[in-house]
Coordinates of C-alpha atoms in Angstrom, one line a residue:
Chain W
M282 CA 36.2 63.8 4.3
L283 CA 36.5 65.6 7.8
I284 CA 35.1 68.8 6.3
F285 CA 32.1 66.9 5.0
I286 CA 31.4 65.3 8.3
I287 CA 31.4 68.8 10.0
L288 CA 29.5 70.5 7.4
A289 CA 26.7 68.0 7.0
P290 CA 25.0 68.5 10.3
I291 CA 25.4 72.2 10.1
F292 CA 23.8 71.9 6.7
L293 CA 20.9 69.7 8.2
L294 CA 20.3 72.3 10.8
L295 CA 20.1 75.0 8.3
L296 CA 17.6 73.0 6.4
Y297 CA 15.6 72.2 9.6
F298 CA 15.0 76.0 10.0
I299 CA 14.3 77.1 6.5
V300 CA 12.0 74.3 5.1
Q301 CA 8.6 75.8 4.5
P302 CA 5.8 75.2 4.9
Q303 CA 6.6 73.4 8.1
A304 CA 5.8 69.6 8.5
V305 CA 2.3 68.7 9.5
S306 CA 0.2 65.6 10.5
I307 CA -3.2 65.1 8.9
P308 CA -5.3 62.6 10.6
I309 CA -7.6 60.4 8.6
K310 CA -9.6 58.4 11.3
G311 CA -13.1 59.7 11.8
R312 CA -12.7 62.4 9.1
H313 CA -14.4 62.8 5.7
V314 CA -12.5 61.8 2.6
F315 CA -14.0 62.7 -0.7
I316 CA -12.6 61.0 -3.8
T317 CA -13.4 62.0 -7.4
G318 CA -12.8 59.2 -9.9
G319 CA -13.6 56.9 -6.9
S320 CA -15.5 54.1 -8.5
S321 CA -12.5 52.2 -9.9
G322 CA -8.7 52.0 -10.1
I323 CA -6.6 54.0 -7.8
G324 CA -9.6 55.9 -6.4
L325 CA -11.4 52.7 -5.4
A326 CA -8.2 51.5 -3.8
L327 CA -7.9 54.7 -1.8
A328 CA -11.4 54.4 -0.7
H329 CA -10.6 50.8 0.6
K330 CA -7.5 52.1 2.4
A331 CA -9.2 55.1 3.9
I332 CA -12.2 53.1 5.3
S333 CA -9.9 50.5 6.7
E334 CA -8.3 53.5 8.7
G335 CA -11.6 54.6 10.0
A336 CA -12.5 57.4 7.6
R337 CA -15.9 58.3 6.3
V338 CA -15.7 58.1 2.6
S339 CA -17.6 59.7 -0.4
L340 CA -17.1 58.8 -4.1
L341 CA -17.8 60.8 -7.1
A342 CA -17.7 59.4 -10.6
R343 CA -19.7 59.6 -13.8
S344 CA -21.3 56.1 -13.9
L345 CA -24.0 55.4 -11.2
S346 CA -23.8 51.6 -11.9
K347 CA -20.0 51.6 -11.2
L348 CA -20.5 53.6 -8.1
E349 CA -23.2 51.2 -6.8
E350 CA -20.8 48.3 -7.4
A351 CA -18.1 50.1 -5.6
K352 CA -20.4 50.9 -2.7
K353 CA -21.5 47.3 -2.5
S354 CA -17.9 45.9 -2.5
L355 CA -16.9 48.4 0.2
H356 CA -19.9 47.5 2.3
L357 CA -19.1 43.8 1.9
A358 CA -15.5 44.4 2.9
Y359 CA -15.9 46.7 5.9
G360 CA -19.7 46.8 6.6
V361 CA -19.4 50.6 6.2
D362 CA -21.6 52.9 4.0
V363 CA -20.0 55.4 1.5
G364 CA -21.7 58.2 0.0
I365 CA -21.9 58.0 -3.8
F366 CA -22.5 60.9 -6.2
A367 CA -22.8 60.6 -10.0
A368 CA -21.5 63.6 -11.7
D369 CA -19.1 64.6 -14.6
V370 CA -16.4 66.8 -13.2
R371 CA -16.6 69.0 -16.3
D372 CA -20.1 70.1 -15.0
Y373 CA -19.4 72.6 -12.3
D374 CA -23.0 72.8 -11.0
A375 CA -23.3 69.1 -10.7
V376 CA -20.0 68.8 -8.9
K377 CA -21.1 71.6 -6.5
R378 CA -24.4 70.0 -5.7
A379 CA -22.6 66.6 -5.0
I380 CA -20.0 68.3 -2.8
V381 CA -22.6 70.3 -0.8
E382 CA -24.7 67.2 -0.3
A383 CA -21.7 65.2 0.8
G384 CA -21.0 67.6 3.7
P385 CA -17.8 69.4 4.8
I386 CA -14.6 67.6 3.4
D387 CA -11.4 67.1 5.4
V388 CA -9.5 65.3 2.8
L389 CA -10.3 66.0 -0.9
V390 CA -8.7 63.6 -3.3
V391 CA -8.8 64.9 -6.8
N392 CA -8.2 61.7 -8.7
Q393 CA -10.4 61.5 -11.8
G394 CA -8.3 61.2 -15.0
I395 CA -8.4 60.2 -18.6
F396 CA -5.4 59.2 -20.7
V397 CA -5.4 58.6 -24.5
P398 CA -1.8 58.4 -25.7
Q399 CA -1.1 59.3 -29.3
E400 CA 1.2 61.5 -31.3
L401 CA -0.2 65.0 -31.5
E402 CA 0.0 64.9 -35.2
K403 CA -2.4 61.9 -35.3
Q404 CA -4.6 62.7 -32.4
D405 CA -8.1 64.1 -32.7
M406 CA -8.6 67.5 -31.2
D407 CA -11.6 66.1 -29.3
E408 CA -9.3 63.7 -27.3
V409 CA -6.9 66.5 -26.5
K410 CA -9.8 68.6 -25.3
L411 CA -11.3 65.7 -23.2
M412 CA -8.0 65.2 -21.4
I413 CA -7.5 68.9 -20.6
E414 CA -11.1 69.3 -19.7
V415 CA -11.4 66.3 -17.4
N416 CA -8.0 66.1 -15.9
L417 CA -7.3 69.9 -15.6
V418 CA -10.4 72.0 -15.7
G419 CA -12.3 69.3 -13.9
S420 CA -9.9 69.6 -11.1
F421 CA -10.4 73.2 -10.8
N422 CA -14.2 72.7 -10.8
V423 CA -13.8 70.1 -7.8
I424 CA -11.6 72.1 -5.8
K425 CA -13.4 75.4 -6.3
S426 CA -16.6 73.6 -5.3
A427 CA -15.1 72.2 -2.2
L428 CA -13.0 75.2 -1.0
P429 CA -15.7 77.4 0.7
L430 CA -16.8 74.5 3.0
M431 CA -13.2 73.4 3.6
K432 CA -12.2 76.9 4.6
G433 CA -15.2 77.2 6.8
R434 CA -14.8 73.8 8.6
K435 CA -15.7 73.5 12.3
D436 CA -13.0 70.7 12.9
S437 CA -9.9 72.7 13.6
R438 CA -7.6 70.0 12.5
P439 CA -5.5 70.3 9.3
A440 CA -7.2 69.4 6.0
S441 CA -5.8 68.2 2.7
I442 CA -6.3 68.5 -1.0
A443 CA -4.5 65.8 -2.8
L444 CA -4.1 65.8 -6.7
M445 CA -3.5 62.7 -8.6
S446 CA -0.9 63.5 -11.1
S447 CA 1.3 60.9 -12.9
Q448 CA 5.0 60.4 -13.7
A449 CA 3.9 61.8 -17.0
G450 CA 3.3 65.0 -15.0
Q451 CA 7.1 65.0 -14.2
V452 CA 8.3 64.3 -17.6
G453 CA 6.7 64.6 -21.0
I454 CA 7.0 61.4 -23.1
Y455 CA 6.4 60.6 -26.8
G456 CA 2.7 60.2 -27.3
Y457 CA 1.7 62.0 -24.1
S458 CA 1.6 65.7 -25.2
A459 CA -2.1 66.2 -24.1
Y460 CA -1.9 64.0 -21.0
S461 CA 1.4 65.4 -19.8
A462 CA 0.1 69.0 -20.5
S463 CA -2.9 68.2 -18.3
K464 CA -0.7 66.6 -15.6
F465 CA 1.9 69.2 -15.5
G466 CA -0.8 71.8 -15.2
L467 CA -1.9 70.1 -11.9
R468 CA 1.5 71.0 -10.4
G469 CA 1.3 74.6 -11.4
L470 CA -2.0 74.6 -9.7
A471 CA -0.9 72.9 -6.7
E472 CA 2.2 75.1 -6.0
A473 CA 0.1 78.3 -6.3
L474 CA -2.8 76.8 -4.3
Q475 CA -0.6 75.8 -1.4
Q476 CA 0.5 79.4 -1.0
E477 CA -3.2 80.5 -1.0
L478 CA -4.4 78.0 1.4
I479 CA -1.6 77.6 4.0
S480 CA -3.1 80.1 6.3
D481 CA -6.3 78.0 6.4
D482 CA -4.4 75.0 7.5
I483 CA -5.1 73.2 4.2
H484 CA -2.2 71.1 2.8
I485 CA -1.6 70.3 -0.8
S486 CA -0.2 66.9 -1.9
V487 CA 0.6 65.9 -5.5
I488 CA 0.8 62.3 -6.3
Y489 CA 3.0 60.9 -9.1
P490 CA 2.2 57.3 -9.6
P491 CA 3.9 55.2 -12.5
D492 CA 1.7 52.9 -14.6
T493 CA -0.6 51.2 -12.2
E494 CA -2.8 48.1 -12.7
T495 CA -6.2 49.5 -13.3
P496 CA -8.9 49.1 -15.9
G497 CA -7.7 52.4 -17.4
L498 CA -4.1 51.1 -17.8
E499 CA -5.4 48.1 -19.8
E500 CA -7.3 50.3 -22.2
E501 CA -4.3 52.7 -22.6
R502 CA -1.8 50.0 -23.4
K503 CA -3.9 48.7 -26.2
I504 CA -3.6 52.0 -28.1
R505 CA -0.2 53.2 -26.9
P506 CA 2.1 54.1 -29.8
K507 CA 5.1 51.7 -30.2
M508 CA 7.6 54.5 -29.4
T509 CA 5.7 55.3 -26.2
E510 CA 5.9 51.7 -25.1
M511 CA 9.6 51.6 -25.9
I512 CA 10.4 54.6 -23.9
A513 CA 7.8 54.3 -21.0
G514 CA 7.1 50.6 -21.0
S515 CA 10.2 49.5 -19.1
G516 CA 9.2 50.9 -15.8
S517 CA 7.5 49.0 -13.1
V518 CA 3.7 48.6 -13.0
L519 CA 2.4 49.0 -9.6
K520 CA -0.7 47.5 -7.9
A521 CA -3.5 50.0 -7.1
E522 CA -3.3 48.9 -3.4
E523 CA 0.4 49.9 -3.1
V524 CA -0.3 53.3 -4.8
A525 CA -3.2 53.8 -2.3
K526 CA -1.2 53.0 0.7
K527 CA 1.7 55.2 -0.2
T528 CA -0.7 57.9 -1.2
L529 CA -2.6 57.9 2.1
D530 CA 0.7 57.9 4.0
G531 CA 1.9 60.8 2.1
I532 CA -1.3 62.7 2.7
K533 CA -1.3 62.0 6.3
S534 CA 2.3 63.5 6.5
G535 CA 1.3 66.5 4.3
S536 CA 4.0 65.8 1.9
F537 CA 3.7 68.1 -1.2
S538 CA 5.1 65.5 -3.6
I539 CA 4.3 61.8 -3.3
S540 CA 6.3 59.3 -5.3
F541 CA 6.8 55.6 -5.6
R542 CA 9.8 53.2 -5.4
M543 CA 13.3 54.2 -6.3
E544 CA 12.5 55.3 -9.9
G545 CA 9.8 57.6 -8.6
Q546 CA 12.0 59.2 -5.9
M547 CA 14.7 59.9 -8.4
L548 CA 12.2 61.4 -10.8
T549 CA 11.0 63.5 -7.9
I550 CA 14.4 64.6 -6.8
A551 CA 15.2 65.5 -10.4
T552 CA 12.0 67.5 -10.9
A553 CA 12.0 69.1 -7.4
G554 CA 12.4 72.4 -9.0
A555 CA 11.0 75.2 -6.9
S556 CA 8.3 73.1 -5.2
P557 CA 8.0 73.3 -1.4
Q558 CA 9.6 70.5 0.7
R559 CA 8.3 70.2 4.2
S560 CA 10.7 67.5 5.3
F561 CA 14.2 68.9 6.2
L562 CA 15.7 65.3 5.8
I563 CA 14.2 65.0 2.3
A564 CA 15.4 68.5 1.4
F565 CA 18.8 67.4 2.4
F566 CA 18.8 64.5 0.0
E567 CA 17.3 66.7 -2.7
V568 CA 20.2 69.2 -2.5
L569 CA 22.8 66.4 -2.1
F570 CA 21.6 64.3 -5.0
A571 CA 20.5 67.1 -7.4
G572 CA 23.6 67.1 -9.5
I573 CA 23.7 63.3 -9.8
S574 CA 20.1 63.1 -10.7
R575 CA 20.6 65.6 -13.5
I576 CA 23.4 63.4 -14.9
V577 CA 21.1 60.4 -14.7
T578 CA 18.3 62.4 -16.4
L579 CA 20.6 63.5 -19.2
L580 CA 21.7 59.8 -19.7
F581 CA 18.0 58.8 -19.7
L582 CA 17.2 61.5 -22.3
S583 CA 20.2 60.6 -24.5
N584 CA 18.9 57.0 -24.6
V585 CA 15.4 58.2 -25.5
Y586 CA 16.6 60.5 -28.3
R587 CA 19.0 57.8 -29.6
S588 CA 16.1 55.3 -29.7
I589 CA 13.9 57.7 -31.5
T590 CA 16.6 58.4 -34.1
K591 CA 17.3 54.7 -34.6
S592 CA 13.7 53.8 -34.9
H593 CA 13.2 56.3 -37.6
A594 CA 16.3 55.4 -39.5
I595 CA 14.6 52.0 -40.1
Chain M
M73 CA 51.6 69.4 -0.4
V74 CA 49.8 66.6 1.3
I75 CA 46.8 68.9 1.8
L76 CA 46.7 69.7 -1.9
L77 CA 46.7 66.1 -2.9
P78 CA 42.9 65.4 -2.4
F79 CA 42.2 68.6 -4.4
L80 CA 44.5 67.4 -7.2
L81 CA 42.7 64.1 -7.3
L82 CA 39.4 65.7 -7.6
L83 CA 40.6 68.0 -10.4
P84 CA 40.0 65.6 -13.2
L85 CA 36.5 64.9 -12.1
P86 CA 34.9 68.1 -13.6
L87 CA 36.9 67.4 -16.8
L88 CA 35.7 63.8 -16.9
L89 CA 32.1 65.0 -16.3
L90 CA 32.5 67.6 -19.1
L91 CA 33.7 64.8 -21.4
L92 CA 30.9 62.4 -20.4
L93 CA 28.3 65.2 -21.0
Y94 CA 29.9 66.1 -24.4
F95 CA 29.3 62.5 -25.5
I96 CA 25.9 61.9 -24.2
V97 CA 23.9 65.2 -24.6
R98 CA 21.0 64.5 -26.9
P99 CA 19.4 65.9 -29.0
R100 CA 22.4 67.6 -30.5
P101 CA 22.8 71.2 -31.0
V102 CA 21.2 72.9 -33.9
R103 CA 21.2 76.2 -35.6
I104 CA 17.8 77.6 -36.9
P105 CA 18.2 80.3 -39.4
I106 CA 15.6 83.1 -39.4
K107 CA 16.5 85.1 -42.5
N108 CA 14.3 84.6 -45.5
R109 CA 12.2 82.1 -43.5
H110 CA 8.6 82.3 -42.5
V111 CA 8.0 83.3 -38.9
F112 CA 4.4 82.9 -37.7
I113 CA 3.5 84.5 -34.4
T114 CA 0.3 84.1 -32.6
G115 CA -0.7 87.0 -30.2
G116 CA 1.5 89.0 -32.4
S117 CA -0.2 92.3 -32.4
S118 CA 1.1 93.6 -29.1
G119 CA 3.5 93.0 -26.2
I120 CA 6.2 90.2 -26.7
G121 CA 4.6 89.0 -29.9
L122 CA 5.0 92.4 -31.5
A123 CA 8.4 92.8 -30.3
L124 CA 9.4 89.5 -31.7
A125 CA 7.8 90.3 -35.0
H126 CA 9.9 93.6 -35.3
R127 CA 13.1 91.7 -34.5
A128 CA 12.4 88.9 -36.8
A129 CA 11.4 91.3 -39.7
S130 CA 14.6 93.3 -39.1
Q131 CA 16.6 90.1 -39.4
G132 CA 15.1 89.4 -42.8
A133 CA 12.3 87.0 -41.9
R134 CA 8.9 86.9 -43.5
V135 CA 6.5 87.5 -40.8
S136 CA 2.9 86.6 -40.2
L137 CA 0.8 87.7 -37.3
L138 CA -2.3 86.0 -35.8
A139 CA -4.4 87.8 -33.1
R140 CA -8.0 88.6 -32.4
S141 CA -8.3 92.2 -33.1
L142 CA -8.0 93.2 -36.8
K143 CA -7.5 96.7 -35.7
K144 CA -4.5 96.0 -33.6
L145 CA -3.2 93.8 -36.4
E146 CA -3.3 96.5 -38.8
E147 CA -1.6 99.0 -36.5
A148 CA 1.2 96.4 -35.9
K149 CA 1.5 95.8 -39.6
E150 CA 1.9 99.5 -40.1
S151 CA 4.6 100.0 -37.3
I152 CA 6.6 97.0 -38.7
R153 CA 6.5 98.5 -42.2
L154 CA 7.6 101.8 -40.9
S155 CA 10.5 100.4 -38.9
S156 CA 11.9 97.7 -41.1
G157 CA 10.2 98.3 -44.5
S158 CA 8.9 94.8 -44.3
D159 CA 5.4 93.6 -45.2
V160 CA 3.8 91.3 -42.6
S161 CA 0.7 89.1 -43.2
I162 CA -2.0 89.5 -40.8
F163 CA -4.7 87.0 -39.7
S164 CA -7.5 87.7 -37.4
A165 CA -8.6 84.7 -35.4
D166 CA -9.3 83.5 -31.9
V167 CA -7.0 80.6 -30.9
R168 CA -9.8 78.8 -29.2
D169 CA -11.5 78.2 -32.6
Y170 CA -9.6 75.4 -34.4
D171 CA -11.2 75.7 -37.7
V172 CA -10.4 79.5 -38.0
V173 CA -6.9 78.9 -36.9
E174 CA -6.4 76.2 -39.3
K175 CA -7.7 78.3 -42.2
A176 CA -5.3 81.2 -41.3
I177 CA -2.3 78.9 -41.1
R178 CA -3.1 77.3 -44.4
D179 CA -3.5 80.8 -46.0
A180 CA -0.2 82.0 -44.5
G181 CA 1.7 79.1 -46.1
P182 CA 4.3 76.7 -44.8
I183 CA 5.8 77.8 -41.5
D184 CA 9.5 77.5 -40.5
V185 CA 9.3 79.1 -37.1
L186 CA 6.0 79.0 -35.3
V187 CA 5.8 81.2 -32.2
V188 CA 2.9 80.2 -30.0
N189 CA 2.8 83.4 -27.9
Q190 CA -0.8 84.2 -27.3
G191 CA -1.7 84.4 -23.6
V192 CA -4.1 85.9 -21.1
F193 CA -3.4 86.2 -17.5
V194 CA -5.9 87.2 -14.6
P195 CA -4.2 86.8 -11.2
R196 CA -6.6 86.1 -8.4
E197 CA -6.9 83.7 -5.5
L198 CA -8.8 80.6 -6.7
E199 CA -11.2 81.0 -4.0
K200 CA -12.3 84.4 -5.3
Q201 CA -11.8 83.8 -9.0
G202 CA -14.7 83.1 -11.3
L203 CA -14.4 79.7 -13.1
D204 CA -15.2 81.5 -16.3
E205 CA -11.7 83.3 -15.9
V206 CA -10.0 80.0 -15.0
K207 CA -11.5 78.4 -18.2
F208 CA -10.4 81.5 -20.2
M209 CA -6.8 81.2 -19.3
L210 CA -6.8 77.4 -19.8
D211 CA -8.6 77.6 -23.2
V212 CA -6.5 80.4 -24.6
N213 CA -3.1 79.7 -23.1
L214 CA -3.1 75.8 -23.3
M215 CA -5.9 74.5 -25.5
G216 CA -5.3 77.4 -27.9
S217 CA -1.6 76.4 -28.1
F218 CA -2.6 72.9 -29.0
N219 CA -4.9 74.2 -31.7
V220 CA -2.2 76.3 -33.3
I221 CA 0.5 73.6 -33.2
K222 CA -1.8 70.9 -34.5
A223 CA -3.0 73.2 -37.3
A224 CA 0.6 74.0 -38.3
L225 CA 2.3 70.5 -37.9
P226 CA 1.3 68.9 -41.2
L227 CA 2.7 71.8 -43.3
M228 CA 5.7 72.1 -41.1
K229 CA 6.4 68.3 -41.5
Q230 CA 6.2 68.7 -45.3
R231 CA 8.1 71.9 -45.7
I232 CA 10.3 72.0 -48.8
D233 CA 13.2 73.9 -47.5
R234 CA 15.1 71.2 -45.7
L235 CA 16.5 73.5 -43.0
P236 CA 15.6 72.9 -39.4
A237 CA 12.3 74.3 -38.2
S238 CA 11.1 75.5 -34.8
I239 CA 8.0 75.6 -32.6
A240 CA 8.6 78.1 -29.8
L241 CA 6.1 78.3 -26.9
I242 CA 6.1 81.5 -24.8
S243 CA 5.7 80.3 -21.2
S244 CA 6.4 82.4 -18.2
Q245 CA 8.4 82.2 -14.9
A246 CA 4.9 81.4 -13.5
G247 CA 5.4 78.3 -15.6
Q248 CA 8.4 77.3 -13.6
V249 CA 7.1 78.0 -10.1
G250 CA 3.5 78.5 -9.0
I251 CA 2.8 81.7 -7.0
Y252 CA -0.1 82.9 -4.9
G253 CA -2.8 84.1 -7.2
Y254 CA -1.6 82.3 -10.3
T255 CA -3.4 78.9 -10.0
A256 CA -4.9 79.1 -13.4
Y257 CA -2.2 80.9 -15.1
S258 CA 0.5 78.7 -13.7
A259 CA -1.5 75.6 -14.5
S260 CA -1.7 76.8 -18.1
K261 CA 1.8 77.6 -18.4
F262 CA 3.1 74.5 -16.6
G263 CA 0.9 72.6 -19.1
L264 CA 2.8 74.1 -21.9
R265 CA 6.1 72.4 -20.6
G266 CA 4.4 69.0 -20.6
L267 CA 3.3 69.6 -24.0
A268 CA 6.7 70.7 -25.2
E269 CA 8.7 67.9 -23.7
A270 CA 6.5 65.3 -25.3
L271 CA 6.3 67.1 -28.5
Q272 CA 10.0 67.4 -29.0
Q273 CA 10.3 63.6 -28.8
E274 CA 7.6 63.4 -31.5
V275 CA 9.0 65.9 -33.9
I276 CA 12.6 65.5 -33.5
A277 CA 12.7 63.1 -36.5
D278 CA 11.3 65.8 -38.7
D279 CA 14.1 68.3 -37.8
I280 CA 11.6 70.4 -35.9
H281 CA 13.0 71.8 -32.6
V282 CA 10.9 72.9 -29.7
S283 CA 11.7 75.8 -27.5
V284 CA 10.0 77.0 -24.4
V285 CA 10.6 80.6 -23.4
F286 CA 10.3 81.7 -19.8
P287 CA 10.0 85.5 -19.5
P288 CA 9.7 87.3 -16.1
D289 CA 7.1 90.1 -15.7
T290 CA 7.4 92.0 -18.9
D291 CA 6.3 95.7 -19.7
T292 CA 3.4 95.1 -22.0
P293 CA -0.2 96.4 -22.2
G294 CA -1.3 93.0 -20.8
F295 CA 1.0 93.4 -17.8
E296 CA -0.3 96.8 -17.0
K297 CA -3.9 95.4 -16.8
E298 CA -2.7 92.5 -14.8
T299 CA -1.0 94.7 -12.1
E300 CA -4.2 96.6 -11.5
V301 CA -6.1 93.6 -10.4
R302 CA -3.2 91.6 -8.9
P303 CA -3.7 90.5 -5.3
E304 CA -1.5 92.5 -2.9
L305 CA 0.3 89.3 -1.8
T306 CA 1.0 88.3 -5.3
N307 CA 2.6 91.8 -5.9
I308 CA 4.8 91.2 -2.8
L309 CA 5.9 87.7 -3.8
A310 CA 6.4 88.4 -7.5
G311 CA 8.6 91.3 -6.7
S312 CA 11.3 88.7 -6.0
S313 CA 12.1 88.7 -9.6
S314 CA 13.0 91.8 -11.8
S315 CA 10.9 92.8 -14.9
M316 CA 12.0 93.3 -18.5
T317 CA 11.1 95.2 -21.5
A318 CA 9.2 93.4 -24.2
D319 CA 12.1 94.1 -26.6
N320 CA 14.7 92.5 -24.4
V321 CA 12.6 89.5 -23.9
A322 CA 12.1 89.3 -27.7
K323 CA 15.9 89.4 -28.1
K324 CA 16.5 86.5 -25.6
A325 CA 13.6 84.6 -27.2
L326 CA 14.8 84.8 -30.7
D327 CA 18.5 84.0 -29.7
G328 CA 17.2 81.0 -27.9
I329 CA 15.1 79.9 -30.8
Q330 CA 17.9 80.3 -33.2
S331 CA 20.2 78.1 -31.1
G332 CA 17.5 75.5 -30.8
S333 CA 17.6 75.7 -27.0
F334 CA 14.7 73.8 -25.3
I335 CA 14.6 76.0 -22.2
V336 CA 15.0 79.7 -22.9
P337 CA 15.5 81.8 -19.8
C338 CA 15.4 85.7 -20.2
N339 CA 17.4 87.1 -17.4
F340 CA 19.7 86.1 -14.6
D341 CA 16.8 85.1 -12.1
G342 CA 15.5 83.2 -15.1
H343 CA 18.7 81.3 -15.6
M344 CA 18.8 80.3 -11.9
L345 CA 15.1 79.3 -12.1
A346 CA 15.8 77.3 -15.2
I347 CA 18.6 75.4 -13.6
A348 CA 16.6 74.7 -10.5
T349 CA 13.7 73.4 -12.6
A350 CA 15.7 71.8 -15.3
G351 CA 13.9 68.4 -14.4
L352 CA 13.8 66.1 -17.4
S353 CA 14.0 68.8 -19.9
P354 CA 16.5 68.0 -22.7
Q355 CA 19.8 70.0 -22.9
R356 CA 21.6 70.4 -26.2
S357 CA 24.6 72.2 -25.0
F358 CA 27.2 70.1 -23.1
W359 CA 28.5 73.3 -21.4
M360 CA 25.0 74.2 -20.1
A361 CA 24.6 70.6 -19.1
F362 CA 27.7 70.9 -17.0
I363 CA 26.5 74.2 -15.4
E364 CA 23.2 72.5 -14.7
V365 CA 24.9 69.3 -13.0
S366 CA 27.3 71.5 -11.1
F367 CA 24.7 74.0 -9.7
A368 CA 21.8 71.7 -9.4
G369 CA 22.3 71.2 -5.6
V370 CA 23.1 74.9 -4.8
L371 CA 20.0 76.0 -6.8
R372 CA 17.7 73.6 -5.1
L373 CA 19.0 75.2 -1.9
V374 CA 18.2 78.7 -3.3
A375 CA 14.7 77.5 -4.3
L376 CA 14.1 76.3 -0.8
F377 CA 15.3 79.7 0.5
F378 CA 12.8 81.4 -1.8
Q379 CA 10.1 79.2 -0.6
W380 CA 11.0 80.1 3.0
N381 CA 10.8 83.7 2.3
W382 CA 7.5 83.4 0.5
Y383 CA 5.8 81.5 3.3
R384 CA 7.1 83.8 5.9
C385 CA 5.8 86.7 3.8
I386 CA 2.4 85.1 3.6
E387 CA 2.3 84.3 7.3
H388 CA 3.2 87.9 8.2
W389 CA 0.7 89.4 5.8
H390 CA -2.1 87.2 7.2
A391 CA -1.0 88.0 10.7
K392 CA -1.2 91.8 9.9
K393 CA -4.6 91.5 8.4
K394 CA -5.9 89.7 11.5
D395 CA -4.7 92.6 13.6
T396 CA -6.5 95.3 11.6

């Protein structure tokens, strides 16, 4: 016991010196926040939160009518005007035009996403392609368009690129082969991108929400395979406002991984892998609980595979 | 004696853990035979794919190769015939074209071990990289893999031989950690893991077992091309891990596939990386599970050290550039 009490602070000190990149604070007030997939769901909730904290907000989405509704609702709530841009993230040129028109971006939130759960064996390849193209390739299009202006920004304060992933981007679940593939991909992109942009004071955050109350979720739950619901349906469903608040807090503190509630934190610790950790305190917890969380993970997987076996035996 | 007491009390803990893991690990271990079975390898005309083909053929498997260049396929076919006397079937197709892939797979016949190995890699800072190159990597490495698996699944599910089958995806250490210059490549390879974790849950009931292989830099024609264009900083950072020959990677890959391991690392660095990034991947061996749990903390610490080192390198490199 004594040994532990002596070692812990030394360990904390060690972590304090080695965590890279270092901690950073990213202001929102008075800055330009650009949100893709911003006309509904988490994106719209983020727009609300950002405006309430004094940011200038731009929204990009496909449907002009949904964007106009969003713009109106935001104007009613805060008396503030948001820029709206109708574009499909799969169309690089349209995205580039919108981003150039919107003006230099301080906080880019890459949030558009499609999810159609189905066993790969049954799923149409068009649906697989759609998810990969919108969720993953689309994110490359958005980031690539915004990079030059973000790098050349006059404002010398830290900037942020935040990618909306999902808990399905931390663990692959029955029915989510294409969706998980696209969301796991965002993490590979993010880890590499952070190393490329750190010298420009641009900070990457990857957000891992669980099921969130959005129009998208309603649609998804209707077609979700039974097995998927059995495995993934027991987690909490969060309100979009809660996700937006935690997301913005995470972006402001430059956290690389942003997660929600106890389950989410456990999932993030279990999947910390080789991702950067900027908070030496959280790094401490990651190292301390790594072993236990692998046990919990193995118990969870044991349960999953038992359920699958049982349901097929019927 | 009193000093030893706490340690004596702690001794049963690892044993208890081992026992717990023994009972809980799922899916259970499996043995996937190669001899006399049909091994279908995409990207099989060169590099790791060709090395795998040689190995599988020499172990008595019937091998099929799919790749784009008919000429390279014919050279590969000839070299395997010379070395192991075995005849491989060759199919020329681009994995991005679902219909052509489906036809090739149908012509090849029911597959027992599907090795999804095709891959392209063009390392470049995202800021400088053309989006056509990004799309290329995502299309071939990720979408192409979906095409291949989707095309092969129905026949694999209906296979007559009731032995366990395998779908093996060749990823990369860049699919375990993202590195400067690898945004698109890492995105495609991380994606394979999401695909694999979900897929395993979907096909376990059909006795099909998914493996993801994580080679380091490997001596292949593809690698030679890659190092020519690799950003200087990528070279510095990637140098942290040693490289391997294609044949050694093929050996580790085939061993991993035959033991039905979900995560197949290829060298010592790879093992450490695999434990650090074990995440929510299934582990069939209770022994490996024990190692993973025991070393998870230490390896997270090691990973943090690596990031510390990498970010310092990046900082120094940029500082040097500014001075010149």
